[in-house]
XYZ file of C-alpha atoms in Angstrom:
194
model
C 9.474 6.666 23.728
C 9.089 2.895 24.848
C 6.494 2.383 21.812
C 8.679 4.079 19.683
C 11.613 1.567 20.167
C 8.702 -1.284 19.705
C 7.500 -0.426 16.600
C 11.233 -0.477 15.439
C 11.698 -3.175 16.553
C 8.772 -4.994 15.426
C 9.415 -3.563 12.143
C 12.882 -4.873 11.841
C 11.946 -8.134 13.127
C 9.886 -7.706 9.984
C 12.007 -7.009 7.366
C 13.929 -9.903 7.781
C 11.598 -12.200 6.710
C 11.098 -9.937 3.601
C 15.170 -9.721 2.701
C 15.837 -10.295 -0.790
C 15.310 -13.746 -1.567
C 16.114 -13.744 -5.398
C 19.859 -14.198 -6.717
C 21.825 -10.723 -7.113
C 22.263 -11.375 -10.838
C 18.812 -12.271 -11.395
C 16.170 -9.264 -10.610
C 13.373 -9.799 -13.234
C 13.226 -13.378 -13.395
C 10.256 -15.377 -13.870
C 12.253 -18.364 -12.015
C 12.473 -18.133 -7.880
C 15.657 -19.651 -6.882
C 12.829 -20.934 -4.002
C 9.174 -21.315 -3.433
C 7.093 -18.289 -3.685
C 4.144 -18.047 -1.583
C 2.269 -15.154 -1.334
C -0.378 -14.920 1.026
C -3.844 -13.165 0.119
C -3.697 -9.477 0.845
C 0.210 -9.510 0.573
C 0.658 -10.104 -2.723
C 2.001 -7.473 -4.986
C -0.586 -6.408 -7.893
C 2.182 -6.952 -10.731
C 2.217 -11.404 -9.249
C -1.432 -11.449 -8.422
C -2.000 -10.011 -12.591
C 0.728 -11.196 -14.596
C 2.152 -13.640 -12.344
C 5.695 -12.258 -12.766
C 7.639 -11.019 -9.543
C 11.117 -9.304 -9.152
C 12.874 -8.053 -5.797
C 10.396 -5.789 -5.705
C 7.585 -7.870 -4.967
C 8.708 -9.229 -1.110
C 9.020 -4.652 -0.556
C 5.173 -4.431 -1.590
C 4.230 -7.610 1.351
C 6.657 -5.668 3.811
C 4.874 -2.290 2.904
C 1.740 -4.553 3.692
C 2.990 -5.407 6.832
C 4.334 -2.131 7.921
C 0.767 -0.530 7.559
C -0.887 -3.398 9.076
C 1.355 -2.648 12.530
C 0.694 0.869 12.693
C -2.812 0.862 11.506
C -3.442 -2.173 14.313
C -5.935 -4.085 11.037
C -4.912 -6.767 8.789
C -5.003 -5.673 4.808
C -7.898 -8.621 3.980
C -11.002 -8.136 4.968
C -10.246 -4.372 5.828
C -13.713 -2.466 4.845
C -13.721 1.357 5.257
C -17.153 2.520 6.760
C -16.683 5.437 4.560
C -15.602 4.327 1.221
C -16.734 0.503 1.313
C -14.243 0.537 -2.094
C -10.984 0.982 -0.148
C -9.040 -1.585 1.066
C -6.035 -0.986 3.931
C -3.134 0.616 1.639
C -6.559 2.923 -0.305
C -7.561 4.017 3.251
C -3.709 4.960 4.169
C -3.683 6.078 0.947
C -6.584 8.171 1.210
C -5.592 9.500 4.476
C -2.134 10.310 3.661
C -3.410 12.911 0.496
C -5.722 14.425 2.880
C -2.923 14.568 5.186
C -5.118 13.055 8.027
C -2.732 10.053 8.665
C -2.601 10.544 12.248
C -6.257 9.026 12.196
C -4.715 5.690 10.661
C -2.171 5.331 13.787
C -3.734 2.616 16.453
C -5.165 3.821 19.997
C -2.216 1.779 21.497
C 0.176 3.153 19.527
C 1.990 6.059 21.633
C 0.956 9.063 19.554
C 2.712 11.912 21.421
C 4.547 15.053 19.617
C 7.779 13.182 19.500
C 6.582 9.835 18.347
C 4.129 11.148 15.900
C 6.762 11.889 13.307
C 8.049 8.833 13.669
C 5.394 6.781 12.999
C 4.343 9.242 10.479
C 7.796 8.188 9.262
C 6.500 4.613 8.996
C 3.800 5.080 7.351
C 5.663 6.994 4.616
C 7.461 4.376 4.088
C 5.107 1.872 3.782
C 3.382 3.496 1.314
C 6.013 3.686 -0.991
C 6.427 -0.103 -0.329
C 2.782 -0.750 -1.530
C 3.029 1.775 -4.608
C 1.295 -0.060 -8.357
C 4.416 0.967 -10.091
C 7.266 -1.961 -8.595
C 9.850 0.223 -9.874
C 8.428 3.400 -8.011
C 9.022 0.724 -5.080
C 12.245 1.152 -3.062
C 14.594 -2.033 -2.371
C 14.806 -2.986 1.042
C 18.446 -1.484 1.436
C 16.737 1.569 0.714
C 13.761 0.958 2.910
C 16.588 0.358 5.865
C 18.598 3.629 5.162
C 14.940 4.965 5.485
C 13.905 3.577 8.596
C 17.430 4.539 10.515
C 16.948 7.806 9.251
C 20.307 8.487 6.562
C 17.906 8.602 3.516
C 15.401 11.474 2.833
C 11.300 9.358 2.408
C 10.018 10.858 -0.442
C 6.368 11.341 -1.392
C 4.639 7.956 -2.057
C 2.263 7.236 -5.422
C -0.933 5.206 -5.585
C -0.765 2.107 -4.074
C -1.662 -1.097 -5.691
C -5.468 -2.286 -5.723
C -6.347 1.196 -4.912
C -10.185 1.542 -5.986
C -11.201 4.860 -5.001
C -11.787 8.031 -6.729
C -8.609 10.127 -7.982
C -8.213 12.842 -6.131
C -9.761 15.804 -7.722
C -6.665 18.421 -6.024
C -4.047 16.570 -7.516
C -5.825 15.320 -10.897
C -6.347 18.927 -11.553
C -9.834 17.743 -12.840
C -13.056 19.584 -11.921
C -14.728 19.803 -8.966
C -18.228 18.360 -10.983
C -19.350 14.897 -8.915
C -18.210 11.634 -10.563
C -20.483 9.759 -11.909
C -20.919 6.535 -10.015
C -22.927 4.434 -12.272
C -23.100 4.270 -16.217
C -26.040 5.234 -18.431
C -26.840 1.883 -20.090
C -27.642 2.851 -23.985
C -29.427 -0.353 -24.843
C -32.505 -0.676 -26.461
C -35.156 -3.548 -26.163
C -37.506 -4.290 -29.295
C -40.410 -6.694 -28.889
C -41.945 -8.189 -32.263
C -45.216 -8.724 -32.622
C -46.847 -11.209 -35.101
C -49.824 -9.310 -37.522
């Protein structure tokens, strides 16, 4: 129970450096009413492509964050001995379809019955912090109501600079092997002089 009440409040401790930092009038600007810095392996996939940001942006570093403190690894330089394609979020990801996230949670983390769903909880929500789509993001009021408990987490999309396969179950493609490589077509012709 005494890791449970850590990780909240870790996570709250959190999400105060990630409060809203753009006016309430303006939530699509290209203008920050301050200095943006995003830090590699933080940065939402919609800033770190198009440069453009939104109050969505400072939920996908939180998300970040979030994951980082259950998972007990830092998003950059995260490399997944089984999938060397997947970074942190693609590994939660990857986890969470497979519905194997208890393997994500770190050894120090208190993983009993009753904490379990909790952090479980978490990682839920951090998920849908990280998701491509910054409108399939929550805001961070919602991500509170969510972390007390008085909103219902609902299921997460893709995250952003996910690399990995799509999953075949929920694709509804075949179960035929993906190809990983491409059949180069080119021809070479040598001329020869007569």
């Amino acid at each position: 129970m005494e890791s449970q009440k850590m990780l909240i409040l870790v996570l709250y401790t959190t999400l105060l450096c990630f409060l809203p930092t753009f006016s309430k009038s303006d939530t699509t600007s290209t203008t920050p009413n301050h200095l943006i810095l995003f830090c590699s392996g933080y940065m939402p996939p919609e800033y770190a492509v198009h440069g453009s940001f939104s109050t969505k942006s400072d939920v996908f570093g939180y998300g970040v964050i979030v994951l980082e403190i259950i998972s007990g690894r830092k998003n950059r330089g995260f490399h997944d001995p089984h999938n060397h394609l997947l970074n942190l979020l693609g590994h939660a990801w990857r986890l969470w379809i497979e519905e194997r996230s208890l393997e994500f949670i770190d050894d120090l983390l208190d993983d009993t019955t009753n904490t379990s769903s909790e952090i479980l909880r978490c990682i839920n929500i951090g998920l849908l912090c990280v998701q491509q789509n910054p409108e399939d993001r929550p805001n961070m009021s919602s991500v509170v109501l969510m972390l007390n408990g008085g909103k219902l987490v609902s299921k997460p999309n893709q995250p952003g600079f996910y690399t990995g396969k799509a999953n075949t179950t929920e694709t509804g493609s075949s179960s035929k092997q993906e190809e990983v490589c491409s059949i180069n077509e080119i021809s070479i012709s040598f001329m020869q002089a007569r």
